[in-house]
PDB file of C-alpha atoms in Angstrom:
ATOM      1  CA  MET A   1     167.372 -39.074-141.410  1.00  0.00           C
ATOM      2  CA  PRO A   2     163.289 -38.191-139.896  1.00  0.00           C
ATOM      3  CA  THR A   3     160.946 -37.790-143.079  1.00  0.00           C
ATOM      4  CA  SER A   4     158.379 -35.112-142.664  1.00  0.00           C
ATOM      5  CA  ASP A   5     155.530 -37.309-141.886  1.00  0.00           C
ATOM      6  CA  ALA A   6     157.125 -38.737-139.178  1.00  0.00           C
ATOM      7  CA  TYR A   7     158.214 -34.497-137.679  1.00  0.00           C
ATOM      8  CA  ASN A   8     154.053 -34.425-138.289  1.00  0.00           C
ATOM      9  CA  ASP A   9     153.134 -37.461-136.507  1.00  0.00           C
ATOM     10  CA  LEU A  10     155.953 -37.022-133.289  1.00  0.00           C
ATOM     11  CA  LEU A  11     154.529 -33.134-133.638  1.00  0.00           C
ATOM     12  CA  ASP A  12     150.293 -35.022-133.401  1.00  0.00           C
ATOM     13  CA  ALA A  13     151.185 -37.295-130.767  1.00  0.00           C
ATOM     14  CA  THR A  14     152.768 -34.831-128.278  1.00  0.00           C
ATOM     15  CA  ILE A  15     149.788 -32.586-128.853  1.00  0.00           C
ATOM     16  CA  GLN A  16     147.586 -35.727-128.054  1.00  0.00           C
ATOM     17  CA  HIS A  17     149.953 -36.150-124.786  1.00  0.00           C
ATOM     18  CA  LEU A  18     148.996 -31.930-123.624  1.00  0.00           C
ATOM     19  CA  GLN A  19     145.574 -32.345-124.525  1.00  0.00           C
ATOM     20  CA  GLU A  20     145.629 -35.902-122.183  1.00  0.00           C
ATOM     21  CA  LEU A  21     147.399 -34.166-119.395  1.00  0.00           C
ATOM     22  CA  LYS A  22     145.280 -31.243-119.713  1.00  0.00           C
ATOM     23  CA  SER A  23     141.806 -33.179-119.594  1.00  0.00           C
ATOM     24  CA  ARG A  24     143.327 -34.399-116.104  1.00  0.00           C
ATOM     25  CA  GLY A  25     143.423 -31.620-114.623  1.00  0.00           C
ATOM     26  CA  VAL A  26     147.283 -31.484-114.892  1.00  0.00           C
ATOM     27  CA  LYS A  27     148.381 -27.369-115.116  1.00  0.00           C
ATOM     28  CA  PHE A  28     152.219 -27.102-115.750  1.00  0.00           C
ATOM     29  CA  VAL A  29     154.563 -29.209-117.126  1.00  0.00           C
ATOM     30  CA  PRO A  30     157.597 -29.142-115.769  1.00  0.00           C
ATOM     31  CA  VAL A  31     160.614 -28.716-118.319  1.00  0.00           C
ATOM     32  CA  SER A  32     164.737 -29.508-116.806  1.00  0.00           C
ATOM     33  CA  PRO A  33     167.165 -26.475-117.949  1.00  0.00           C
ATOM     34  CA  ALA A  34     168.791 -28.918-120.483  1.00  0.00           C
ATOM     35  CA  THR A  35     165.713 -29.740-122.417  1.00  0.00           C
ATOM     36  CA  LEU A  36     164.711 -25.149-122.224  1.00  0.00           C
ATOM     37  CA  THR A  37     168.448 -24.785-123.685  1.00  0.00           C
ATOM     38  CA  ALA A  38     167.739 -27.208-126.628  1.00  0.00           C
ATOM     39  CA  LEU A  39     164.021 -26.117-127.421  1.00  0.00           C
ATOM     40  CA  ASN A  40     165.831 -22.455-127.370  1.00  0.00           C
ATOM     41  CA  GLY A  41     168.908 -23.434-130.082  1.00  0.00           C
ATOM     42  CA  PRO A  42     169.154 -23.518-134.046  1.00  0.00           C
ATOM     43  CA  ALA A  43     167.241 -25.934-134.658  1.00  0.00           C
ATOM     44  CA  ALA A  44     168.779 -29.244-137.615  1.00  0.00           C
ATOM     45  CA  THR A  45     168.819 -29.099-139.950  1.00  0.00           C
ATOM     46  CA  PRO A  46     167.935 -32.280-141.735  1.00  0.00           C
ATOM     47  CA  GLN A  47     169.725 -33.466-144.057  1.00  0.00           C
ATOM     48  CA  ALA A  48     168.928 -32.511-147.832  1.00  0.00           C
ATOM     49  CA  ARG A  49     167.025 -35.002-150.634  1.00  0.00           C
ATOM     50  CA  LYS A  50     168.095 -35.562-153.700  1.00  0.00           C
ATOM     51  CA  PRO A  51     165.978 -33.261-156.034  1.00  0.00           C
ATOM     52  CA  VAL A  52     163.586 -35.835-157.837  1.00  0.00           C
ATOM     53  CA  ALA A  53     162.715 -35.148-161.676  1.00  0.00           C
ATOM     54  CA  SER A  54     159.252 -34.110-161.985  1.00  0.00           C
ATOM     55  CA  PRO A  55     158.535 -34.213-165.312  1.00  0.00           C
ATOM     56  CA  ILE A  56     156.037 -30.734-164.830  1.00  0.00           C
ATOM     57  CA  PRO A  57     158.314 -27.909-163.847  1.00  0.00           C
ATOM     58  CA  PRO A  58     156.442 -26.451-160.442  1.00  0.00           C
ATOM     59  CA  THR A  59     155.178 -23.266-161.333  1.00  0.00           C
ATOM     60  CA  PRO A  60     153.723 -21.004-158.413  1.00  0.00           C
ATOM     61  CA  SER A  61     150.369 -21.918-158.761  1.00  0.00           C
ATOM     62  CA  THR A  62     151.535 -25.205-158.477  1.00  0.00           C
ATOM     63  CA  VAL A  63     153.565 -25.067-155.406  1.00  0.00           C
ATOM     64  CA  ARG A  64     151.540 -25.192-151.817  1.00  0.00           C
ATOM     65  CA  ALA A  65     153.150 -24.605-148.722  1.00  0.00           C
ATOM     66  CA  PRO A  66     152.723 -27.500-146.374  1.00  0.00           C
ATOM     67  CA  ALA A  67     149.291 -27.928-144.406  1.00  0.00           C
ATOM     68  CA  PRO A  68     150.017 -27.202-140.251  1.00  0.00           C
ATOM     69  CA  PRO A  69     149.240 -30.558-138.231  1.00  0.00           C
ATOM     70  CA  VAL A  70     145.886 -30.633-136.907  1.00  0.00           C
ATOM     71  CA  PRO A  71     145.906 -32.177-133.642  1.00  0.00           C
ATOM     72  CA  LYS A  72     144.060 -35.768-133.308  1.00  0.00           C
ATOM     73  CA  ALA A  73     140.582 -36.043-131.461  1.00  0.00           C
ATOM     74  CA  ILE A  74     140.844 -37.097-127.710  1.00  0.00           C
ATOM     75  CA  GLU A  75     138.856 -40.099-127.418  1.00  0.00           C
ATOM     76  CA  GLN A  76     139.497 -42.824-124.405  1.00  0.00           C
ATOM     77  CA  PRO A  77     143.198 -43.124-123.893  1.00  0.00           C
ATOM     78  CA  SER A  78     144.900 -45.930-125.305  1.00  0.00           C
ATOM     79  CA  PRO A  79     144.913 -49.438-123.439  1.00  0.00           C
ATOM     80  CA  VAL A  80     148.438 -48.811-121.275  1.00  0.00           C
ATOM     81  CA  ARG A  81     150.335 -52.221-122.370  1.00  0.00           C
ATOM     82  CA  GLN A  82     152.882 -54.456-119.735  1.00  0.00           C
ATOM     83  CA  THR A  83     155.968 -52.730-121.591  1.00  0.00           C
ATOM     84  CA  ASP A  84     155.352 -49.435-121.852  1.00  0.00           C
ATOM     85  CA  PHE A  85     154.254 -49.773-117.569  1.00  0.00           C
ATOM     86  CA  LEU A  86     157.606 -51.027-116.907  1.00  0.00           C
ATOM     87  CA  SER A  87     159.368 -48.630-119.307  1.00  0.00           C
ATOM     88  CA  PRO A  88     160.215 -45.276-116.371  1.00  0.00           C
ATOM     89  CA  PRO A  89     160.533 -41.807-117.547  1.00  0.00           C
ATOM     90  CA  ALA A  90     163.255 -41.463-119.336  1.00  0.00           C
ATOM     91  CA  GLU A  91     163.556 -37.543-118.456  1.00  0.00           C
ATOM     92  CA  PRO A  92     162.393 -37.175-114.075  1.00  0.00           C
ATOM     93  CA  VAL A  93     161.144 -34.069-113.135  1.00  0.00           C
ATOM     94  CA  SER A  94     163.863 -32.791-110.587  1.00  0.00           C
ATOM     95  CA  ALA A  95     161.787 -30.517-108.048  1.00  0.00           C
ATOM     96  CA  SER A  96     164.807 -27.763-108.553  1.00  0.00           C
ATOM     97  CA  SER A  97     163.004 -27.374-111.882  1.00  0.00           C
ATOM     98  CA  LEU A  98     159.635 -26.096-110.476  1.00  0.00           C
ATOM     99  CA  PRO A  99     158.578 -22.942-109.931  1.00  0.00           C
ATOM    100  CA  ALA A 100     158.558 -21.596-106.485  1.00  0.00           C
ATOM    101  CA  LEU A 101     155.155 -21.333-104.761  1.00  0.00           C
ATOM    102  CA  THR A 102     154.460 -19.180-101.525  1.00  0.00           C
ATOM    103  CA  ALA A 103     152.486 -20.729 -98.772  1.00  0.00           C
ATOM    104  CA  GLU A 104     148.720 -19.201 -99.937  1.00  0.00           C
ATOM    105  CA  ALA A 105     149.569 -20.670-103.330  1.00  0.00           C
ATOM    106  CA  LYS A 106     150.623 -23.933-102.100  1.00  0.00           C
ATOM    107  CA  ALA A 107     147.364 -24.561-100.034  1.00  0.00           C
ATOM    108  CA  ALA A 108     144.995 -23.535-103.334  1.00  0.00           C
ATOM    109  CA  ALA A 109     146.606 -26.790-105.449  1.00  0.00           C
ATOM    110  CA  PHE A 110     146.801 -28.539-102.986  1.00  0.00           C
ATOM    111  CA  ALA A 111     142.972 -27.997-101.982  1.00  0.00           C
ATOM    112  CA  ASP A 112     141.965 -28.653-105.842  1.00  0.00           C
ATOM    113  CA  LEU A 113     144.075 -31.521-106.405  1.00  0.00           C
ATOM    114  CA  ARG A 114     142.415 -33.209-103.348  1.00  0.00           C
ATOM    115  CA  GLN A 115     139.611 -32.083-105.090  1.00  0.00           C
ATOM    116  CA  ARG A 116     140.300 -33.693-107.969  1.00  0.00           C
ATOM    117  CA  ALA A 117     141.272 -37.397-106.702  1.00  0.00           C
ATOM    118  CA  LEU A 118     138.090 -37.252-104.277  1.00  0.00           C
ATOM    119  CA  ALA A 119     135.775 -37.056-107.171  1.00  0.00           C
ATOM    120  CA  CYS A 120     137.248 -39.159-109.969  1.00  0.00           C
ATOM    121  CA  VAL A 121     136.065 -42.068-111.222  1.00  0.00           C
ATOM    122  CA  LYS A 122     138.106 -43.340-114.268  1.00  0.00           C
ATOM    123  CA  CYS A 123     138.870 -46.328-113.312  1.00  0.00           C
ATOM    124  CA  PRO A 124     134.103 -47.371-113.227  1.00  0.00           C
ATOM    125  CA  HIS A 125     134.997 -50.303-111.585  1.00  0.00           C
ATOM    126  CA  LEU A 126     136.985 -48.727-109.053  1.00  0.00           C
ATOM    127  CA  ALA A 127     134.751 -46.229-108.370  1.00  0.00           C
ATOM    128  CA  SER A 128     131.646 -47.919-107.846  1.00  0.00           C
ATOM    129  CA  SER A 129     133.154 -50.495-105.384  1.00  0.00           C
ATOM    130  CA  ARG A 130     134.682 -47.865-103.099  1.00  0.00           C
ATOM    131  CA  LYS A 131     133.518 -46.040 -99.616  1.00  0.00           C
ATOM    132  CA  ASN A 132     136.444 -43.700 -99.583  1.00  0.00           C
ATOM    133  CA  VAL A 133     138.762 -42.217-101.837  1.00  0.00           C
ATOM    134  CA  VAL A 134     141.968 -42.260 -99.711  1.00  0.00           C
ATOM    135  CA  PHE A 135     144.219 -38.568-100.449  1.00  0.00           C
ATOM    136  CA  GLY A 136     146.900 -39.095 -98.196  1.00  0.00           C
ATOM    137  CA  VAL A 137     147.709 -37.551 -94.802  1.00  0.00           C
ATOM    138  CA  GLY A 138     150.602 -35.459 -92.837  1.00  0.00           C
ATOM    139  CA  ASP A 139     152.334 -32.895 -93.367  1.00  0.00           C
ATOM    140  CA  PRO A 140     152.324 -30.853 -97.198  1.00  0.00           C
ATOM    141  CA  ASN A 141     155.759 -29.753 -96.214  1.00  0.00           C
ATOM    142  CA  ALA A 142     157.313 -32.618 -94.855  1.00  0.00           C
ATOM    143  CA  GLN A 143     160.776 -33.445 -96.046  1.00  0.00           C
ATOM    144  CA  LEU A 144     160.259 -37.458 -95.957  1.00  0.00           C
ATOM    145  CA  MET A 145     157.145 -39.014 -97.689  1.00  0.00           C
ATOM    146  CA  PHE A 146     156.248 -42.519 -97.050  1.00  0.00           C
ATOM    147  CA  ILE A 147     154.716 -44.784-100.555  1.00  0.00           C
ATOM    148  CA  GLY A 148     152.377 -47.659-100.522  1.00  0.00           C
ATOM    149  CA  GLU A 149     150.766 -49.115-102.889  1.00  0.00           C
ATOM    150  CA  ALA A 150     147.308 -49.178-102.174  1.00  0.00           C
ATOM    151  CA  PRO A 151     144.663 -48.566 -99.596  1.00  0.00           C
ATOM    152  CA  GLY A 152     143.070 -51.582 -97.736  1.00  0.00           C
ATOM    153  CA  ALA A 153     139.776 -52.263 -96.488  1.00  0.00           C
ATOM    154  CA  ASP A 154     140.779 -50.642 -92.905  1.00  0.00           C
ATOM    155  CA  GLU A 155     141.846 -47.775 -95.408  1.00  0.00           C
ATOM    156  CA  ASP A 156     138.810 -47.745 -97.625  1.00  0.00           C
ATOM    157  CA  GLU A 157     136.580 -47.494 -94.411  1.00  0.00           C
ATOM    158  CA  GLN A 158     138.011 -44.443 -92.935  1.00  0.00           C
ATOM    159  CA  GLY A 159     139.442 -42.592 -95.954  1.00  0.00           C
ATOM    160  CA  GLU A 160     143.596 -42.408 -94.750  1.00  0.00           C
ATOM    161  CA  PRO A 161     146.567 -44.629 -95.648  1.00  0.00           C
ATOM    162  CA  PHE A 162     148.550 -47.384 -93.290  1.00  0.00           C
ATOM    163  CA  VAL A 163     145.572 -47.164 -90.255  1.00  0.00           C
ATOM    164  CA  GLY A 164     145.975 -50.568 -89.732  1.00  0.00           C
ATOM    165  CA  LYS A 165     147.901 -53.424 -87.609  1.00  0.00           C
ATOM    166  CA  ALA A 166     150.898 -51.987 -90.764  1.00  0.00           C
ATOM    167  CA  GLY A 167     149.805 -49.027 -90.859  1.00  0.00           C
ATOM    168  CA  GLN A 168     150.143 -48.927 -86.926  1.00  0.00           C
ATOM    169  CA  LEU A 169     154.027 -50.586 -87.559  1.00  0.00           C
ATOM    170  CA  LEU A 170     154.439 -47.596 -89.982  1.00  0.00           C
ATOM    171  CA  THR A 171     153.863 -45.319 -87.138  1.00  0.00           C
ATOM    172  CA  LYS A 172     156.124 -46.954 -84.589  1.00  0.00           C
ATOM    173  CA  ILE A 173     158.599 -46.511 -87.479  1.00  0.00           C
ATOM    174  CA  VAL A 174     158.400 -43.363 -88.204  1.00  0.00           C
ATOM    175  CA  GLN A 175     158.351 -42.114 -84.473  1.00  0.00           C
ATOM    176  CA  THR A 176     161.484 -44.467 -83.656  1.00  0.00           C
ATOM    177  CA  MET A 177     162.682 -42.181 -86.602  1.00  0.00           C
ATOM    178  CA  GLY A 178     162.549 -39.732 -84.645  1.00  0.00           C
ATOM    179  CA  PHE A 179     159.064 -38.200 -86.715  1.00  0.00           C
ATOM    180  CA  SER A 180     155.815 -37.994 -85.689  1.00  0.00           C
ATOM    181  CA  ARG A 181     152.935 -39.221 -88.219  1.00  0.00           C
ATOM    182  CA  ASP A 182     152.265 -35.835 -88.347  1.00  0.00           C
ATOM    183  CA  SER A 183     155.243 -34.815 -89.691  1.00  0.00           C
ATOM    184  CA  VAL A 184     155.878 -36.999 -92.606  1.00  0.00           C
ATOM    185  CA  TYR A 185     153.494 -37.141 -95.744  1.00  0.00           C
ATOM    186  CA  ILE A 186     152.113 -41.095 -96.526  1.00  0.00           C
ATOM    187  CA  ALA A 187     150.512 -41.647 -99.451  1.00  0.00           C
ATOM    188  CA  ASN A 188     149.584 -44.216-101.813  1.00  0.00           C
ATOM    189  CA  ILE A 189     149.793 -45.151-105.606  1.00  0.00           C
ATOM    190  CA  LEU A 190     146.007 -45.610-105.436  1.00  0.00           C
ATOM    191  CA  LYS A 191     143.532 -44.200-104.295  1.00  0.00           C
ATOM    192  CA  CYS A 192     141.515 -46.246-104.580  1.00  0.00           C
ATOM    193  CA  ARG A 193     141.179 -49.762-102.593  1.00  0.00           C
ATOM    194  CA  PRO A 194     141.552 -52.616-105.359  1.00  0.00           C
ATOM    195  CA  ASP A 195     138.110 -53.751-106.284  1.00  0.00           C
ATOM    196  CA  MET A 196     136.989 -57.397-104.808  1.00  0.00           C
ATOM    197  CA  PRO A 197     135.258 -60.349-106.075  1.00  0.00           C
ATOM    198  CA  PRO A 198     131.595 -60.054-104.268  1.00  0.00           C
ATOM    199  CA  GLN A 199     132.112 -62.736-100.916  1.00  0.00           C
ATOM    200  CA  SER A 200     135.361 -62.646-100.715  1.00  0.00           C
ATOM    201  CA  SER A 201     138.124 -61.343 -98.202  1.00  0.00           C
ATOM    202  CA  GLY A 202     141.616 -59.758 -98.159  1.00  0.00           C
ATOM    203  CA  ASN A 203     143.806 -57.055-100.930  1.00  0.00           C
ATOM    204  CA  ARG A 204     143.925 -57.723-104.306  1.00  0.00           C
ATOM    205  CA  LYS A 205     147.539 -56.075-105.655  1.00  0.00           C
ATOM    206  CA  PRO A 206     147.217 -53.184-108.486  1.00  0.00           C
ATOM    207  CA  THR A 207     147.278 -53.534-112.304  1.00  0.00           C
ATOM    208  CA  PRO A 208     149.560 -52.226-114.058  1.00  0.00           C
ATOM    209  CA  GLU A 209     146.594 -50.042-116.161  1.00  0.00           C
ATOM    210  CA  GLU A 210     145.380 -49.027-112.191  1.00  0.00           C
ATOM    211  CA  MET A 211     148.367 -47.516-111.503  1.00  0.00           C
ATOM    212  CA  GLN A 212     149.149 -45.232-114.468  1.00  0.00           C
ATOM    213  CA  THR A 213     145.372 -43.733-114.456  1.00  0.00           C
ATOM    214  CA  CYS A 214     146.084 -42.550-110.221  1.00  0.00           C
ATOM    215  CA  ILE A 215     149.364 -42.140-110.502  1.00  0.00           C
ATOM    216  CA  PRO A 216     149.632 -38.320-111.786  1.00  0.00           C
ATOM    217  CA  PHE A 217     147.785 -37.712-108.415  1.00  0.00           C
ATOM    218  CA  LEU A 218     150.166 -39.023-106.713  1.00  0.00           C
ATOM    219  CA  HIS A 219     153.172 -37.323-109.166  1.00  0.00           C
ATOM    220  CA  GLU A 220     151.110 -33.746-107.959  1.00  0.00           C
ATOM    221  CA  GLN A 221     151.715 -34.885-105.087  1.00  0.00           C
ATOM    222  CA  ILE A 222     154.768 -35.191-104.963  1.00  0.00           C
ATOM    223  CA  ASP A 223     155.950 -31.965-106.937  1.00  0.00           C
ATOM    224  CA  LEU A 224     153.581 -29.712-103.788  1.00  0.00           C
ATOM    225  CA  ILE A 225     155.307 -31.480-100.895  1.00  0.00           C
ATOM    226  CA  ARG A 226     158.617 -31.965-102.661  1.00  0.00           C
ATOM    227  CA  PRO A 227     160.133 -33.718-100.281  1.00  0.00           C
ATOM    228  CA  LYS A 228     163.740 -34.127 -99.580  1.00  0.00           C
ATOM    229  CA  VAL A 229     163.244 -37.827 -99.546  1.00  0.00           C
ATOM    230  CA  ILE A 230     160.929 -40.395-100.705  1.00  0.00           C
ATOM    231  CA  VAL A 231     160.477 -44.388 -99.012  1.00  0.00           C
ATOM    232  CA  ALA A 232     158.916 -46.793-101.217  1.00  0.00           C
ATOM    233  CA  LEU A 233     157.456 -49.467 -99.227  1.00  0.00           C
ATOM    234  CA  GLY A 234     157.095 -52.996-100.457  1.00  0.00           C
ATOM    235  CA  ALA A 235     157.342 -54.494-103.891  1.00  0.00           C
ATOM    236  CA  THR A 236     154.039 -53.152-105.982  1.00  0.00           C
ATOM    237  CA  ALA A 237     155.057 -49.217-104.488  1.00  0.00           C
ATOM    238  CA  VAL A 238     158.555 -50.182-106.480  1.00  0.00           C
ATOM    239  CA  GLU A 239     156.720 -51.332-109.045  1.00  0.00           C
ATOM    240  CA  GLY A 240     154.923 -48.838-109.387  1.00  0.00           C
ATOM    241  CA  LEU A 241     156.927 -45.645-108.953  1.00  0.00           C
ATOM    242  CA  LEU A 242     160.545 -47.573-110.610  1.00  0.00           C
ATOM    243  CA  GLY A 243     159.255 -50.274-113.265  1.00  0.00           C
ATOM    244  CA  LYS A 244     161.452 -52.581-111.374  1.00  0.00           C
ATOM    245  CA  THR A 245     160.208 -56.032-111.566  1.00  0.00           C
ATOM    246  CA  ILE A 246     163.010 -57.875-110.744  1.00  0.00           C
ATOM    247  CA  GLY A 247     161.778 -58.241-106.319  1.00  0.00           C
ATOM    248  CA  ILE A 248     162.560 -55.892-103.494  1.00  0.00           C
ATOM    249  CA  THR A 249     164.692 -58.111-102.137  1.00  0.00           C
ATOM    250  CA  LYS A 250     167.525 -57.123-104.613  1.00  0.00           C
ATOM    251  CA  LEU A 251     166.435 -53.561-104.685  1.00  0.00           C
ATOM    252  CA  ARG A 252     165.782 -52.820-100.870  1.00  0.00           C
ATOM    253  CA  GLY A 253     168.576 -50.987 -99.620  1.00  0.00           C
ATOM    254  CA  GLN A 254     169.695 -49.208-102.325  1.00  0.00           C
ATOM    255  CA  TRP A 255     169.467 -45.454-103.185  1.00  0.00           C
ATOM    256  CA  ARG A 256     167.277 -44.462-106.399  1.00  0.00           C
ATOM    257  CA  THR A 257     165.969 -40.958-108.037  1.00  0.00           C
ATOM    258  CA  TYR A 258     162.508 -41.193-108.542  1.00  0.00           C
ATOM    259  CA  ARG A 259     161.557 -37.661-109.916  1.00  0.00           C
ATOM    260  CA  GLY A 260     164.276 -36.321-109.160  1.00  0.00           C
ATOM    261  CA  THR A 261     164.401 -36.394-105.657  1.00  0.00           C
ATOM    262  CA  PRO A 262     166.392 -39.841-103.762  1.00  0.00           C
ATOM    263  CA  LEU A 263     164.412 -42.998-103.118  1.00  0.00           C
ATOM    264  CA  MET A 264     164.942 -45.764-101.097  1.00  0.00           C
ATOM    265  CA  PRO A 265     163.156 -49.012-101.834  1.00  0.00           C
ATOM    266  CA  THR A 266     162.225 -50.974 -98.162  1.00  0.00           C
ATOM    267  CA  TYR A 267     159.858 -54.078 -97.818  1.00  0.00           C
ATOM    268  CA  HIS A 268     156.578 -52.945 -97.216  1.00  0.00           C
ATOM    269  CA  PRO A 269     155.233 -53.287 -93.037  1.00  0.00           C
ATOM    270  CA  ALA A 270     152.580 -55.624 -93.827  1.00  0.00           C
ATOM    271  CA  TYR A 271     155.934 -57.792 -94.786  1.00  0.00           C
ATOM    272  CA  LEU A 272     157.584 -57.634 -90.832  1.00  0.00           C
ATOM    273  CA  LEU A 273     154.095 -58.936 -89.520  1.00  0.00           C
ATOM    274  CA  ARG A 274     153.969 -61.701 -91.365  1.00  0.00           C
ATOM    275  CA  ASN A 275     158.427 -62.761 -91.177  1.00  0.00           C
ATOM    276  CA  GLN A 276     158.552 -61.553 -87.796  1.00  0.00           C
ATOM    277  CA  ALA A 277     162.526 -62.507 -88.021  1.00  0.00           C
ATOM    278  CA  LEU A 278     164.891 -59.986 -86.117  1.00  0.00           C
ATOM    279  CA  SER A 279     167.050 -60.212 -89.654  1.00  0.00           C
ATOM    280  CA  GLU A 280     164.713 -59.022 -91.574  1.00  0.00           C
ATOM    281  CA  LYS A 281     163.368 -55.699 -88.349  1.00  0.00           C
ATOM    282  CA  ARG A 282     167.148 -55.275 -88.355  1.00  0.00           C
ATOM    283  CA  ARG A 283     167.392 -55.361 -92.523  1.00  0.00           C
ATOM    284  CA  VAL A 284     164.034 -52.013 -92.607  1.00  0.00           C
ATOM    285  CA  TRP A 285     165.537 -50.641 -89.719  1.00  0.00           C
ATOM    286  CA  GLU A 286     169.120 -49.935 -92.002  1.00  0.00           C
ATOM    287  CA  ASP A 287     167.113 -48.611 -94.652  1.00  0.00           C
ATOM    288  CA  MET A 288     165.745 -45.965 -92.146  1.00  0.00           C
ATOM    289  CA  LEU A 289     169.125 -45.565 -91.147  1.00  0.00           C
ATOM    290  CA  GLN A 290     169.868 -44.779 -94.475  1.00  0.00           C
ATOM    291  CA  VAL A 291     167.209 -41.738 -94.831  1.00  0.00           C
ATOM    292  CA  MET A 292     167.919 -40.612 -91.225  1.00  0.00           C
ATOM    293  CA  GLU A 293     171.777 -40.272 -92.667  1.00  0.00           C
ATOM    294  CA  LYS A 294     170.541 -38.514 -96.069  1.00  0.00           C
ATOM    295  CA  LEU A 295     168.348 -36.372 -94.124  1.00  0.00           C
ATOM    296  CA  ALA A 296     171.944 -35.264 -91.719  1.00  0.00           C
ATOM    297  CA  LEU A 297     169.634 -36.498 -89.092  1.00  0.00           C
ATOM    298  CA  PRO A 298     171.185 -37.252 -85.227  1.00  0.00           C
ATOM    299  CA  ILE A 299     171.748 -40.673 -84.873  1.00  0.00           C
ATOM    300  CA  SER A 300     171.567 -42.335 -81.314  1.00  0.00           C
ATOM    301  CA  GLU A 301     174.162 -44.699 -80.531  1.00  0.00           C
ATOM    302  CA  LYS A 302     171.064 -46.197 -79.162  1.00  0.00           C
ATOM    303  CA  GLN A 303     169.430 -45.773 -82.037  1.00  0.00           C
ATOM    304  CA  ARG A 304     171.841 -47.282 -84.403  1.00  0.00           C
ATOM    305  CA  ASN A 305     171.701 -50.762 -81.873  1.00  0.00           C
ATOM    306  CA  TYR A 306     168.186 -51.238 -82.905  1.00  0.00           C
ATOM    307  CA  PHE A 307     167.507 -55.042 -83.320  1.00  0.00           C
ATOM    308  CA  LEU A 308     171.261 -55.909 -83.667  1.00  0.00           C
ATOM    309  CA  LYS A 309     170.301 -58.556 -80.705  1.00  0.00           C
ATOM    310  CA  ALA A 310     167.614 -59.987 -78.671  1.00  0.00           C
TER     311      ALA A 310
END
């Protein structure tokens, strides 16, 4: 059974975690109905211990009530270990457990979130090298949300996600599904482009520490948008969201759940630019057909037959 010291340590850790969330600008911490029921129920009674003999019987003057736990001072967040990051939350937040928002409250919360993201300097190396913070684009009331890994050079230049060649392909996929780019929401796990060594080109993969630091912004976006379906684009996005490192080839096409929302992992559009095989295009399109079915969208025979033959 846990000792009083262990209980106090757990309480200290909980207080510190809540204070860290507050320091990041988090104003609400959703709690599931099951957790509320458990908290409102009777406290568990620890197993009684056998009394320990004492040479001096206690007197009222020597008996003291246990001191209340003192919250630990918040310094810099502890380094995130790879093993910590690859463990997904045990109890994901569900949109159904969040309080309803009026249109005005939602717009205000979204504007506040955007301002905090634009001013973020929690990763000094990224803040010093970025040209723009790439917050996200689309309809804040979208039923479908696409999430990639991080901005590239084009996105950093324009301040908008998926505007390069891969973004143009994503726009075509979205339009083929019957949406417009403005009617869905597109974002990345990282809001800043990962910095590159001097005189180097291309883009690098975000580190687990960078994703862990930035992902609270994405969580708030998801909680405000409350999409019906999320599409994770590519292996790095899946790793950042689900903690899965077994490979996108094995994960794509299989429904998962993220923060209470159905999530479909699929290939990144950049992969399709590198691999023009009709079979790979068909695999991504089959994933999108599943998304359309999940959203109860009409699917024409023409749409069902895309990429089956040249």
